[in-house]
């Protein structure tokens, strides 16, 4: 009912927000503007991150960077709606789905999600739909990444679901349970056996969800083999740069029985009357623009470019190459763990893959020593810090980390006694499939 756009803005936008003309400097040319931006960027302090929490540095092969990440034929893809003109893209996404199924040990996977946290929330929603009751409770392990716990809590509120956070080993499962979420390996780095826990979850008539690390799954038992009904996570460490925190392509895999309640897009293969194969979007009627209130997902669920990059990273390295990267990361973590133990620190009692929770230290002194070397570690409390290694970590990096905690010469003595068998997991954690 306002007579003009200006009048509408005056009525709708509080005066405290409308402060008049912006105090901007005089305009400059493009070259001068770029030079000013470079000068500003040069003031950033570039540290190496060993924080972990689901984010890892990674070595992106140059052929993928040049031909996919920097190629507008690939990077302008938002989503594969026009399936008839994007067979190559659909093939790459089918590779992604195959990769996820192989590593998680589950029967069906989608063509990527927004990121790990929202994939976990979508898994919770699938559990609630399969239970098909109003309300209910969803159990979340306290050892999940904190950002995932926060996002699941936020998403549960409008759905009327109660979130119960606790220790999966000791918790009494709540009444009306629809599902349970655990992290594998967990946020402290521990590799746990969830077989008994998921048996309890299934006995309560609920579904088990695992937030898993793809690189760790090349060495660890697949979630589908110890009772998981859904596996979610991030594909970031498969060759996708950290990108200032994401979002990065998430993954979502589940059992075939739940495929019609699965969120996101699935790529399938059809044949025409002459038997010629064609890739297409299968079960595509699941998003809000098509089914509105009946949709199984109400957020953007595709990260096409990043899923394509992750699938091509897996193709580039192959199964043995991926396993070799994982073994090297695990071996360096074992070397650092033995060194820190010798230096008097207390580390994880459970098996670990790439992450250590280091206790019995002065966190203030450790962080100060790390900052002096332009290294970021994970703050936990006054006597505990966390650190995670990744594909780009070198022996020199491990030596420097040891120096932050004490005498680096201890590492050299541990290195002399370390052999490659330290990269292997024992039963029941070892992957056999």
XYZ file of C-alpha atoms in Angstrom:
433
model
C 0.000 0.000 0.000
C 2.968 2.361 -0.112
C 3.020 4.998 -2.891
C 6.650 4.343 -3.911
C 9.632 2.052 -3.394
C 11.364 4.748 -1.304
C 8.304 5.022 0.935
C 8.214 1.230 1.336
C 11.882 1.193 2.385
C 11.271 4.056 4.841
C 8.379 2.137 6.389
C 10.081 -1.245 6.471
C 13.740 -0.524 7.334
C 14.490 0.981 10.782
C 16.098 4.418 10.716
C 19.041 3.159 12.800
C 20.040 0.954 9.871
C 19.661 3.694 7.234
C 22.597 5.923 8.130
C 22.769 7.924 4.912
C 25.455 7.759 2.219
C 28.327 5.354 2.846
C 31.691 6.958 3.638
C 33.612 5.443 0.755
C 36.990 6.509 -0.618
C 37.281 7.950 -4.107
C 36.973 5.464 -6.953
C 40.166 3.955 -8.384
C 40.918 1.918 -11.486
C 40.946 -1.869 -11.637
C 44.742 -2.194 -11.461
C 44.988 0.074 -8.415
C 42.107 -1.745 -6.705
C 43.770 -5.128 -7.261
C 47.065 -3.805 -5.909
C 45.283 -2.536 -2.780
C 43.580 -5.913 -2.293
C 46.913 -7.728 -2.688
C 48.450 -5.472 -0.058
C 45.605 -6.233 2.330
C 45.860 -9.984 1.657
C 49.615 -9.880 2.274
C 48.902 -8.838 5.878
C 47.284 -12.215 6.612
C 49.377 -14.581 8.707
C 49.411 -17.972 7.025
C 49.715 -20.768 9.600
C 49.709 -24.524 9.116
C 46.594 -26.110 10.552
C 46.673 -29.313 12.592
C 43.262 -28.578 14.137
C 41.379 -31.375 12.347
C 37.691 -31.446 13.393
C 36.820 -32.860 9.982
C 38.948 -30.386 7.979
C 42.268 -31.493 6.467
C 44.860 -30.160 4.086
C 45.066 -32.250 0.945
C 47.229 -32.551 -2.163
C 45.065 -31.808 -5.207
C 46.615 -33.437 -8.303
C 47.474 -30.765 -10.891
C 45.511 -32.522 -13.637
C 42.298 -32.272 -11.556
C 42.992 -28.675 -10.567
C 43.624 -27.563 -14.167
C 41.000 -29.606 -15.973
C 38.133 -29.517 -13.449
C 38.528 -26.906 -10.701
C 39.791 -24.238 -13.147
C 37.683 -25.339 -16.130
C 34.370 -23.464 -16.619
C 32.944 -26.524 -18.379
C 33.017 -28.172 -14.950
C 33.049 -25.417 -12.368
C 29.894 -23.639 -13.550
C 27.878 -26.786 -12.748
C 25.532 -26.065 -9.891
C 23.411 -29.177 -10.190
C 22.785 -31.843 -12.873
C 19.153 -30.916 -13.616
C 19.682 -31.021 -17.390
C 20.723 -34.640 -17.393
C 20.435 -35.046 -21.156
C 23.349 -32.650 -21.825
C 25.664 -33.585 -18.972
C 26.485 -37.270 -19.400
C 30.125 -36.738 -18.434
C 29.139 -34.944 -15.260
C 26.636 -37.671 -14.413
C 29.298 -40.320 -15.012
C 31.635 -38.545 -12.586
C 28.827 -38.400 -10.001
C 28.033 -42.074 -10.531
C 31.728 -42.699 -9.775
C 31.250 -40.657 -6.585
C 28.260 -42.770 -5.559
C 30.213 -45.976 -6.272
C 33.176 -44.718 -4.232
C 30.914 -43.957 -1.261
C 29.160 -47.339 -1.447
C 32.523 -49.157 -1.624
C 33.998 -47.349 1.380
C 30.917 -47.317 3.626
C 29.793 -50.882 2.874
C 26.223 -49.705 2.214
C 24.102 -50.421 -0.843
C 23.113 -47.007 -2.139
C 24.588 -43.488 -2.021
C 23.503 -40.137 -3.421
C 25.340 -37.683 -5.663
C 26.565 -35.522 -2.741
C 25.139 -33.398 0.052
C 25.829 -29.843 1.186
C 28.347 -30.836 3.895
C 28.879 -33.253 6.789
C 26.755 -31.463 9.395
C 23.682 -31.094 7.207
C 24.086 -34.689 5.992
C 23.924 -35.809 9.643
C 20.764 -33.737 10.106
C 19.265 -35.293 6.966
C 20.104 -38.748 8.373
C 18.222 -37.853 11.549
C 15.226 -36.848 9.415
C 15.363 -40.145 7.512
C 15.346 -42.019 10.833
C 12.285 -40.048 11.956
C 10.444 -40.716 8.665
C 11.147 -44.447 8.888
C 9.769 -44.499 12.444
C 6.732 -42.524 11.231
C 5.693 -41.232 14.662
C 5.234 -37.695 15.909
C 8.176 -36.431 17.924
C 10.638 -38.953 19.290
C 14.237 -38.836 20.463
C 17.512 -38.901 18.560
C 20.692 -39.927 20.394
C 23.953 -38.158 19.481
C 27.325 -39.296 20.791
C 29.108 -36.549 22.724
C 32.237 -37.573 20.792
C 30.814 -36.291 17.481
C 32.345 -33.118 16.041
C 30.866 -30.142 17.947
C 29.667 -28.375 14.787
C 27.726 -31.509 13.804
C 26.076 -31.746 17.235
C 25.062 -28.077 17.057
C 23.584 -28.421 13.577
C 21.618 -31.558 14.439
C 20.200 -29.781 17.525
C 19.160 -26.786 15.442
C 17.486 -28.918 12.766
C 15.671 -31.066 15.364
C 13.925 -28.138 17.044
C 11.303 -27.348 14.368
C 10.771 -31.067 13.780
C 9.768 -31.663 17.388
C 12.584 -34.160 17.970
C 14.403 -34.378 21.307
C 18.204 -34.568 21.060
C 19.937 -36.622 23.752
C 23.726 -36.177 23.848
C 25.762 -38.717 25.800
C 28.416 -41.431 25.906
C 27.340 -44.305 23.647
C 29.082 -46.821 25.942
C 27.144 -45.947 29.097
C 24.012 -44.085 27.990
C 20.546 -45.444 28.651
C 18.719 -45.089 25.339
C 15.681 -42.790 25.664
C 12.097 -43.863 25.043
C 10.742 -43.167 21.580
C 14.203 -43.492 20.014
C 14.220 -42.977 16.211
C 17.977 -43.147 15.634
C 21.487 -42.696 17.007
C 24.518 -40.862 15.580
C 28.177 -41.696 16.292
C 31.506 -40.431 14.862
C 34.063 -42.852 13.362
C 36.856 -42.083 14.236
C 35.450 -39.733 16.887
C 36.346 -36.093 17.424
C 39.064 -37.051 19.975
C 40.543 -39.441 17.402
C 39.367 -42.700 19.007
C 38.369 -45.646 16.825
C 35.534 -47.443 18.628
C 33.673 -50.676 17.921
C 29.994 -49.729 17.662
C 28.683 -53.239 17.000
C 27.161 -53.770 20.465
C 25.799 -50.229 20.608
C 24.014 -50.546 17.272
C 22.581 -53.888 18.389
C 20.987 -51.986 21.309
C 19.755 -49.270 18.938
C 18.178 -51.848 16.610
C 16.599 -53.639 19.571
C 14.916 -50.315 20.425
C 13.449 -50.226 16.901
C 15.709 -47.367 15.746
C 18.376 -46.839 13.078
C 22.136 -46.379 13.492
C 23.974 -43.489 11.780
C 27.762 -43.191 11.429
C 29.563 -39.952 10.560
C 32.701 -41.422 9.003
C 36.049 -40.294 7.587
C 36.482 -41.479 3.996
C 40.280 -41.773 4.111
C 40.134 -43.733 7.378
C 37.606 -46.120 5.788
C 40.299 -47.385 3.401
C 41.864 -49.046 6.486
C 38.945 -49.376 8.917
C 36.006 -51.777 8.913
C 33.154 -50.381 6.842
C 30.181 -48.967 8.815
C 27.783 -51.236 6.921
C 29.660 -54.221 8.352
C 29.042 -53.365 12.024
C 25.363 -52.448 11.840
C 25.160 -48.903 10.474
C 21.973 -48.126 8.552
C 23.217 -44.733 7.322
C 26.721 -43.343 6.797
C 27.407 -39.639 6.301
C 30.476 -37.440 6.211
C 32.589 -35.021 4.203
C 34.499 -35.756 1.000
C 36.767 -32.739 1.581
C 39.982 -34.602 2.214
C 39.680 -36.347 -1.169
C 41.520 -33.601 -3.007
C 39.249 -30.643 -2.180
C 41.028 -27.536 -0.795
C 39.817 -26.388 2.633
C 38.221 -23.278 1.107
C 37.992 -21.167 4.284
C 35.829 -23.731 6.070
C 33.546 -24.950 3.308
C 30.906 -26.056 2.751
C 32.403 -29.139 1.142
C 30.661 -32.005 -0.598
C 29.035 -34.262 1.973
C 28.107 -37.877 1.322
C 25.081 -39.931 2.320
C 24.799 -43.710 2.001
C 22.147 -46.059 3.309
C 20.581 -49.473 2.895
C 18.533 -50.187 -0.214
C 15.389 -50.573 1.910
C 15.464 -46.853 2.755
C 16.215 -45.451 -0.717
C 12.795 -43.811 -1.179
C 13.272 -41.824 2.020
C 16.788 -40.783 1.064
C 17.528 -37.068 0.545
C 19.365 -35.575 -2.397
C 19.888 -36.614 -5.980
C 20.758 -40.082 -7.228
C 22.330 -40.884 -10.576
C 21.057 -44.046 -12.261
C 21.610 -45.851 -15.561
C 18.810 -46.585 -18.041
C 18.759 -48.272 -21.452
C 16.701 -47.197 -24.452
C 14.774 -49.459 -26.830
C 18.015 -50.232 -28.695
C 19.849 -51.124 -25.506
C 22.014 -47.987 -25.448
C 22.902 -46.905 -21.898
C 22.214 -43.387 -20.633
C 22.829 -41.871 -17.225
C 19.967 -39.895 -15.686
C 18.625 -38.547 -12.441
C 16.843 -41.426 -10.737
C 14.303 -40.970 -7.921
C 14.519 -37.262 -8.691
C 11.168 -36.272 -7.180
C 12.546 -35.589 -3.721
C 13.192 -31.870 -3.438
C 11.002 -28.962 -2.474
C 10.696 -27.507 -5.993
C 9.021 -30.744 -7.127
C 7.217 -32.258 -4.135
C 7.017 -29.195 -1.864
C 5.876 -30.361 1.573
C 6.371 -34.034 0.641
C 10.049 -33.501 -0.175
C 12.645 -35.649 1.601
C 15.050 -32.704 1.636
C 14.422 -28.987 1.940
C 17.913 -27.608 1.501
C 20.254 -27.479 -1.468
C 21.684 -30.962 -1.406
C 24.224 -30.883 -4.237
C 27.907 -29.956 -4.294
C 28.467 -31.065 -7.857
C 31.918 -29.599 -8.579
C 33.417 -30.761 -5.279
C 31.866 -34.236 -5.545
C 33.271 -34.537 -9.075
C 36.708 -33.505 -7.782
C 36.553 -36.055 -4.953
C 35.531 -38.813 -7.365
C 38.352 -37.903 -9.765
C 40.838 -37.855 -6.860
C 39.785 -41.439 -6.101
C 40.104 -42.399 -9.781
C 43.527 -40.725 -9.962
C 44.931 -42.631 -6.968
C 42.950 -45.865 -7.235
C 42.239 -48.169 -4.271
C 45.892 -48.971 -3.577
C 46.923 -45.330 -3.837
C 44.231 -44.237 -1.391
C 45.213 -47.008 1.020
C 48.862 -45.978 0.719
C 48.026 -42.361 1.617
C 45.982 -43.533 4.611
C 48.714 -45.890 5.807
C 51.302 -43.118 5.634
C 49.086 -40.723 7.635
C 48.419 -43.444 10.217
C 52.106 -44.397 10.442
C 53.163 -40.780 11.103
C 50.407 -40.502 13.729
C 51.691 -43.659 15.441
C 55.226 -42.243 15.386
C 54.068 -38.988 16.982
C 51.934 -40.845 19.548
C 54.894 -42.941 20.716
C 57.072 -39.822 20.898
C 54.559 -37.833 22.950
C 54.133 -40.761 25.343
C 57.907 -40.844 25.866
C 57.820 -37.093 26.536
C 55.372 -37.668 29.409
C 52.125 -36.651 27.695
C 48.964 -38.738 28.007
C 47.371 -39.736 24.702
C 44.363 -41.779 23.549
C 43.952 -45.222 25.092
C 41.828 -46.365 22.117
C 43.273 -46.974 18.634
C 43.560 -43.827 16.494
C 43.829 -43.055 12.782
C 45.135 -39.493 12.342
C 44.034 -37.547 15.446
C 45.554 -37.401 18.932
C 44.131 -35.874 22.108
C 47.217 -34.942 24.116
C 46.736 -34.500 27.869
C 48.935 -33.897 30.897
C 50.576 -30.866 29.253
C 50.520 -27.091 29.750
C 48.182 -26.085 26.948
C 49.203 -22.409 27.199
C 52.884 -23.270 26.766
C 52.170 -25.700 23.896
C 49.992 -23.209 21.998
C 52.593 -20.470 22.465
C 55.341 -22.744 21.145
C 53.116 -23.717 18.206
C 52.259 -20.099 17.398
C 55.978 -19.258 17.353
C 56.298 -21.841 14.555
C 53.151 -20.580 12.758
C 51.231 -23.735 13.650
C 47.625 -23.996 14.859
C 46.611 -26.822 17.207
C 43.151 -27.566 18.584
C 42.447 -25.978 21.986
C 40.587 -28.278 24.400
C 41.326 -27.240 28.007
C 44.164 -26.013 30.246
C 45.986 -29.367 30.210
C 44.846 -30.850 26.883
C 45.343 -30.043 23.197
C 44.290 -31.848 20.039
C 46.071 -32.352 16.740
C 45.382 -34.112 13.458
C 47.752 -35.133 10.686
C 46.828 -35.334 7.011
C 48.025 -36.234 3.518
C 50.354 -33.220 3.315
C 52.067 -33.880 6.680
C 55.778 -34.664 6.315
C 58.286 -36.276 8.648
C 59.735 -32.776 9.151
C 56.286 -31.585 10.300
C 56.082 -34.426 12.823
C 59.566 -33.535 14.051
C 58.433 -29.927 14.533
C 55.299 -31.048 16.409
C 57.468 -33.146 18.712
C 59.664 -30.101 19.361
C 56.564 -28.118 20.445
C 55.936 -30.656 23.215
C 59.544 -31.298 24.269
C 62.799 -32.802 23.004
C 62.511 -33.723 19.287
C 65.446 -36.126 19.643
C 62.990 -38.554 21.260
C 61.254 -38.828 17.874
C 64.473 -39.963 16.187
C 64.814 -42.808 18.686
C 61.188 -43.855 18.079
C 61.668 -43.663 14.305
C 64.528 -46.163 14.508
C 62.232 -48.796 16.035
C 59.111 -48.086 13.926
C 58.162 -50.470 11.133
C 55.354 -50.377 8.577
C 53.208 -52.861 10.501
C 52.339 -49.946 12.814
C 50.121 -48.639 9.989
C 47.817 -51.671 10.275
C 44.755 -51.928 12.514
C 44.033 -55.044 14.535
C 40.682 -56.860 14.627
C 37.879 -55.902 14.958
C 38.789 -52.523 13.459
C 40.773 -53.706 10.425
C 39.106 -53.523 7.026
C 38.828 -56.953 5.395
C 36.464 -56.157 2.489
